């Protein structure tokens, strides 16, 4: 469900941006007649994607765990998106290039901010929150046992023997977050990755 909404959101945001880039380029290059025809032809499509944009955005916001140190970015993003709407409407209605370009800049900027926010918070992934974020052992069992086994020696799907690993703490955390080769990135956030890495480093490696 969450993933479905997330993918739909990315898709509609991309289409929305594409539409706005085309319209802004047409306006900036003085092709106002073409812009008029283009806007007319894409009006229904624009209404549909704008609606989906809002709907999926609102749903995703309800899924975000609040209270992190990057939350201000989300608010800047929202303010930018909502402020860009009237600016875009006026800009295109009055064929005002500065306003149209400004609104596109704001929409693109808020999209970039959103990306940074999600990456930093690690919530672009479906995170298992039923386990305490600092319970490295339980998190390891839920995310790593399948391939590495409880003792780290299982070696399923070509997984390396963790007891023989010479990786340091930072490298272990890195491979948990980003994956490597046949090992997929774990569906965990920053805090959970830190806990798992510490567990692997202290309890499994070299044992
Ligand atoms: C789908 C199977 C799979 C799962 C699940 C998995 N791994 Fe791996 N892991 C691998 C494979 C395959 C490699 C070898 C990757 C390579 O070097 O190309 C590997 C390598 C590693 C290494 C590097 C060892 C070394 O010294 O080179 C570490 C550390 C590691 N995994 C930790 C974890 C942790 C912690 C988890 C749980 C968050 C996990 N893995 C989940 C398959 C898995």
Short mmCIF file of C-alpha atoms and ligand atoms in Angstrom, two decimals:
data_model
loop_
_atom_site.label_atom_id
_atom_site.label_comp_id
_atom_site.label_asym_id
_atom_site.label_seq_id
_atom_site.Cartn_x
_atom_site.Cartn_y
_atom_site.Cartn_z
CA UNK A 1 0.00 0.00 0.00
CA UNK A 2 2.67 2.51 1.09
CA UNK A 3 4.96 1.53 -1.78
CA UNK A 4 2.10 1.80 -4.27
CA UNK A 5 1.36 5.35 -3.13
CA UNK A 6 5.05 6.24 -3.12
CA UNK A 7 5.57 5.04 -6.68
CA UNK A 8 2.39 6.74 -7.88
CA UNK A 9 3.53 9.94 -6.17
CA UNK A 10 6.92 9.86 -7.89
CA UNK A 11 5.25 9.16 -11.22
CA UNK A 12 2.71 11.99 -10.99
CA UNK A 13 5.29 14.43 -9.65
CA UNK A 14 7.54 13.60 -12.62
CA UNK A 15 4.68 14.07 -15.09
CA UNK A 16 3.70 17.30 -13.36
CA UNK A 17 7.25 18.62 -13.61
CA UNK A 18 7.52 17.58 -17.25
CA UNK A 19 4.31 19.42 -18.08
CA UNK A 20 5.53 22.55 -16.31
CA UNK A 21 8.95 22.45 -17.91
CA UNK A 22 7.35 22.27 -21.37
CA UNK A 23 4.96 25.13 -20.59
CA UNK A 24 7.69 27.30 -19.11
CA UNK A 25 10.00 26.68 -22.07
CA UNK A 26 7.19 27.63 -24.46
CA UNK A 27 6.50 30.81 -22.52
CA UNK A 28 10.15 31.78 -22.23
CA UNK A 29 10.69 31.29 -25.97
CA UNK A 30 7.66 33.50 -26.77
CA UNK A 31 5.66 30.66 -28.30
CA UNK A 32 2.46 31.89 -26.71
CA UNK A 33 0.12 30.48 -29.35
CA UNK A 34 1.66 27.07 -29.06
CA UNK A 35 1.52 27.40 -25.28
CA UNK A 36 -2.19 28.15 -25.46
CA UNK A 37 -2.87 25.09 -27.63
CA UNK A 38 -0.67 22.91 -25.45
CA UNK A 39 -2.36 24.10 -22.24
CA UNK A 40 -5.80 23.49 -23.71
CA UNK A 41 -4.92 19.99 -24.90
CA UNK A 42 -3.36 18.98 -21.59
CA UNK A 43 -5.88 20.64 -19.28
CA UNK A 44 -7.80 17.52 -18.26
CA UNK A 45 -4.55 15.57 -17.88
CA UNK A 46 -3.16 18.37 -15.70
CA UNK A 47 -6.23 18.36 -13.46
CA UNK A 48 -5.97 14.60 -13.01
CA UNK A 49 -2.27 14.57 -12.16
CA UNK A 50 -2.58 17.59 -9.87
CA UNK A 51 -5.31 15.79 -7.99
CA UNK A 52 -3.24 12.59 -7.75
CA UNK A 53 -0.22 14.66 -6.73
CA UNK A 54 -2.12 16.09 -3.75
CA UNK A 55 -3.88 12.85 -2.85
CA UNK A 56 -0.74 10.71 -2.79
CA UNK A 57 1.22 13.52 -1.11
CA UNK A 58 -1.30 13.83 1.71
CA UNK A 59 -1.41 10.07 2.19
CA UNK A 60 2.40 9.84 2.35
CA UNK A 61 2.52 12.68 4.89
CA UNK A 62 0.25 10.72 7.20
CA UNK A 63 2.77 7.87 7.06
CA UNK A 64 5.79 9.91 8.10
CA UNK A 65 7.10 9.41 11.61
CA UNK A 66 7.44 12.99 12.89
CA UNK A 67 9.88 14.41 15.36
CA UNK A 68 13.19 14.14 13.54
CA UNK A 69 15.80 16.78 13.06
CA UNK A 70 15.00 17.15 9.37
CA UNK A 71 11.31 17.91 9.80
CA UNK A 72 11.78 21.60 8.99
CA UNK A 73 12.69 20.56 5.44
CA UNK A 74 9.27 19.01 5.00
CA UNK A 75 7.61 22.27 6.02
CA UNK A 76 9.77 24.34 3.69
CA UNK A 77 8.85 21.89 0.94
CA UNK A 78 5.14 22.22 1.62
CA UNK A 79 5.26 26.02 1.83
CA UNK A 80 7.18 26.14 -1.45
CA UNK A 81 4.71 23.86 -3.21
CA UNK A 82 1.65 25.74 -2.03
CA UNK A 83 3.21 29.15 -2.69
CA UNK A 84 4.24 28.08 -6.19
CA UNK A 85 0.64 27.31 -7.21
CA UNK A 86 -0.75 30.89 -7.23
CA UNK A 87 2.55 32.16 -8.68
CA UNK A 88 2.25 29.64 -11.54
CA UNK A 89 -1.42 30.47 -12.13
CA UNK A 90 -0.74 34.23 -12.34
CA UNK A 91 2.49 33.73 -14.31
CA UNK A 92 0.84 31.68 -17.04
CA UNK A 93 -2.38 33.68 -17.14
CA UNK A 94 -0.50 36.96 -17.59
CA UNK A 95 2.29 35.42 -19.68
CA UNK A 96 4.73 36.70 -17.09
CA UNK A 97 8.03 34.93 -17.70
CA UNK A 98 9.61 35.81 -14.38
CA UNK A 99 6.73 34.44 -12.34
CA UNK A 100 6.44 31.30 -14.48
CA UNK A 101 10.16 30.60 -14.17
CA UNK A 102 10.05 31.32 -10.44
CA UNK A 103 7.20 28.88 -9.87
CA UNK A 104 9.00 26.16 -11.82
CA UNK A 105 12.11 26.80 -9.77
CA UNK A 106 10.11 26.50 -6.56
CA UNK A 107 8.42 23.27 -7.60
CA UNK A 108 11.70 21.72 -8.69
CA UNK A 109 13.41 22.96 -5.55
CA UNK A 110 10.77 21.49 -3.27
CA UNK A 111 11.07 18.20 -5.13
CA UNK A 112 14.82 18.22 -4.45
CA UNK A 113 14.26 19.10 -0.81
CA UNK A 114 11.80 16.25 -0.50
CA UNK A 115 14.41 13.86 -1.82
CA UNK A 116 17.01 15.05 0.66
CA UNK A 117 14.50 14.85 3.48
CA UNK A 118 13.49 11.28 2.65
CA UNK A 119 17.07 10.13 2.17
CA UNK A 120 18.22 11.66 5.45
CA UNK A 121 15.33 10.21 7.35
CA UNK A 122 15.50 6.92 5.52
CA UNK A 123 11.76 6.82 5.03
CA UNK A 124 11.66 6.29 1.31
CA UNK A 125 11.80 2.66 2.39
CA UNK A 126 9.24 0.57 4.15
CA UNK A 127 10.75 0.41 7.59
CA UNK A 128 9.77 -2.23 10.13
CA UNK A 129 8.86 -0.26 13.22
CA UNK A 130 7.62 -3.20 15.28
CA UNK A 131 11.16 -3.79 16.57
CA UNK A 132 12.88 -1.25 18.82
CA UNK A 133 15.25 0.79 16.66
CA UNK A 134 18.20 0.08 18.96
CA UNK A 135 17.61 -3.67 19.28
CA UNK A 136 20.44 -4.77 17.00
CA UNK A 137 19.97 -8.47 17.66
CA UNK A 138 16.24 -8.53 16.85
CA UNK A 139 16.79 -6.34 13.79
CA UNK A 140 19.57 -8.65 12.63
CA UNK A 141 17.31 -11.67 13.03
CA UNK A 142 14.53 -10.00 11.06
CA UNK A 143 16.71 -8.68 8.24
CA UNK A 144 19.84 -10.76 7.95
CA UNK A 145 19.19 -14.30 9.27
CA UNK A 146 17.75 -15.45 5.98
CA UNK A 147 21.11 -15.27 4.22
CA UNK A 148 23.71 -15.02 6.96
CA UNK A 149 22.09 -17.16 9.67
CA UNK A 150 21.95 -16.36 13.38
CA UNK A 151 25.67 -17.10 13.80
CA UNK A 152 26.68 -15.30 10.59
CA UNK A 153 27.95 -18.47 8.92
CA UNK A 154 24.94 -19.66 6.91
CA UNK A 155 26.13 -18.40 3.52
CA UNK A 156 22.79 -18.56 1.70
CA UNK A 157 22.57 -16.93 -1.76
CA UNK A 158 26.33 -16.44 -1.77
CA UNK A 159 26.31 -14.46 1.48
CA UNK A 160 29.72 -14.02 3.09
CA UNK A 161 30.65 -15.61 6.40
CA UNK A 162 30.32 -12.70 8.79
CA UNK A 163 32.49 -14.27 11.47
CA UNK A 164 35.39 -14.10 9.01
CA UNK A 165 34.67 -10.52 7.95
CA UNK A 166 37.37 -7.90 8.39
CA UNK A 167 35.04 -4.98 7.71
CA UNK A 168 34.99 -2.18 10.26
CA UNK A 169 31.86 -0.75 11.83
CA UNK A 170 31.44 2.03 9.27
CA UNK A 171 31.83 -0.37 6.33
CA UNK A 172 29.29 -2.77 7.82
CA UNK A 173 26.79 0.04 8.23
CA UNK A 174 27.45 1.12 4.66
CA UNK A 175 26.74 -2.34 3.23
CA UNK A 176 23.55 -2.62 5.34
CA UNK A 177 22.21 0.67 3.97
CA UNK A 178 23.34 0.35 0.36
CA UNK A 179 23.78 -3.39 -0.19
CA UNK A 180 26.53 -4.83 -2.37
CA UNK A 181 26.49 -7.28 -5.25
CA UNK A 182 23.93 -9.98 -4.46
CA UNK A 183 23.19 -8.47 -1.06
CA UNK A 184 20.20 -6.14 -1.20
CA UNK A 185 20.07 -2.90 0.79
CA UNK A 186 18.21 -3.60 4.05
CA UNK A 187 14.83 -1.93 4.55
CA UNK A 188 15.98 -0.07 7.63
CA UNK A 189 16.53 3.53 8.64
CA UNK A 190 19.73 5.14 9.83
CA UNK A 191 19.23 4.35 13.51
CA UNK A 192 18.34 0.72 12.85
CA UNK A 193 21.34 0.31 10.54
CA UNK A 194 23.62 1.65 13.28
CA UNK A 195 22.20 -0.85 15.78
CA UNK A 196 22.56 -3.80 13.40
CA UNK A 197 26.11 -2.80 12.45
CA UNK A 198 27.10 -2.60 16.12
CA UNK A 199 25.58 -6.01 16.75
CA UNK A 200 27.41 -7.60 13.80
CA UNK A 201 30.67 -5.92 14.73
CA UNK A 202 30.56 -6.82 18.44
CA UNK A 203 28.68 -10.11 18.58
CA UNK A 204 29.19 -11.91 15.28
CA UNK A 205 32.44 -10.80 13.70
CA UNK A 206 35.39 -12.83 14.94
CA UNK A 207 33.22 -15.22 16.96
C1 LIG B 1 19.56 -11.83 0.24
C2 LIG B 1 20.65 -12.30 1.05
C3 LIG B 1 21.28 -11.35 2.05
C4 LIG B 1 20.70 -10.68 3.08
C5 LIG B 1 19.22 -10.64 3.44
C6 LIG B 1 21.75 -9.98 3.76
N1 LIG B 1 22.95 -10.21 3.15
FE1 LIG B 1 24.78 -9.54 3.76
N2 LIG B 1 25.63 -10.39 2.15
C7 LIG B 1 24.97 -11.11 1.18
C8 LIG B 1 25.89 -11.37 0.09
C9 LIG B 1 25.54 -12.11 -1.19
C10 LIG B 1 27.10 -10.78 0.43
C11 LIG B 1 28.38 -10.72 -0.40
C12 LIG B 1 28.35 -9.39 -1.14
C13 LIG B 1 29.58 -9.15 -1.98
O1 LIG B 1 30.65 -8.95 -1.40
O2 LIG B 1 29.43 -9.10 -3.19
C14 LIG B 1 26.92 -10.19 1.74
C15 LIG B 1 27.91 -9.52 2.43
C16 LIG B 1 27.75 -8.96 3.68
C17 LIG B 1 28.79 -8.31 4.43
C18 LIG B 1 30.24 -8.14 4.01
C19 LIG B 1 31.10 -9.18 4.58
C20 LIG B 1 32.53 -9.01 4.08
O3 LIG B 1 33.42 -8.97 4.94
O4 LIG B 1 32.72 -8.86 2.88
C21 LIG B 1 28.25 -7.87 5.59
C22 LIG B 1 28.95 -7.14 6.74
C23 LIG B 1 26.85 -8.25 5.56
N3 LIG B 1 26.58 -8.88 4.39
C24 LIG B 1 25.96 -7.95 6.55
C25 LIG B 1 24.59 -8.11 6.44
C26 LIG B 1 23.63 -7.64 7.39
C27 LIG B 1 23.98 -6.93 8.67
C28 LIG B 1 22.40 -7.95 6.90
C29 LIG B 1 21.06 -7.58 7.49
C30 LIG B 1 20.78 -6.17 7.58
C31 LIG B 1 22.58 -8.66 5.66
N4 LIG B 1 23.91 -8.73 5.39
C32 LIG B 1 21.55 -9.18 4.87
C33 LIG B 1 23.65 -11.51 1.21
C34 LIG B 1 22.71 -11.06 2.11
#
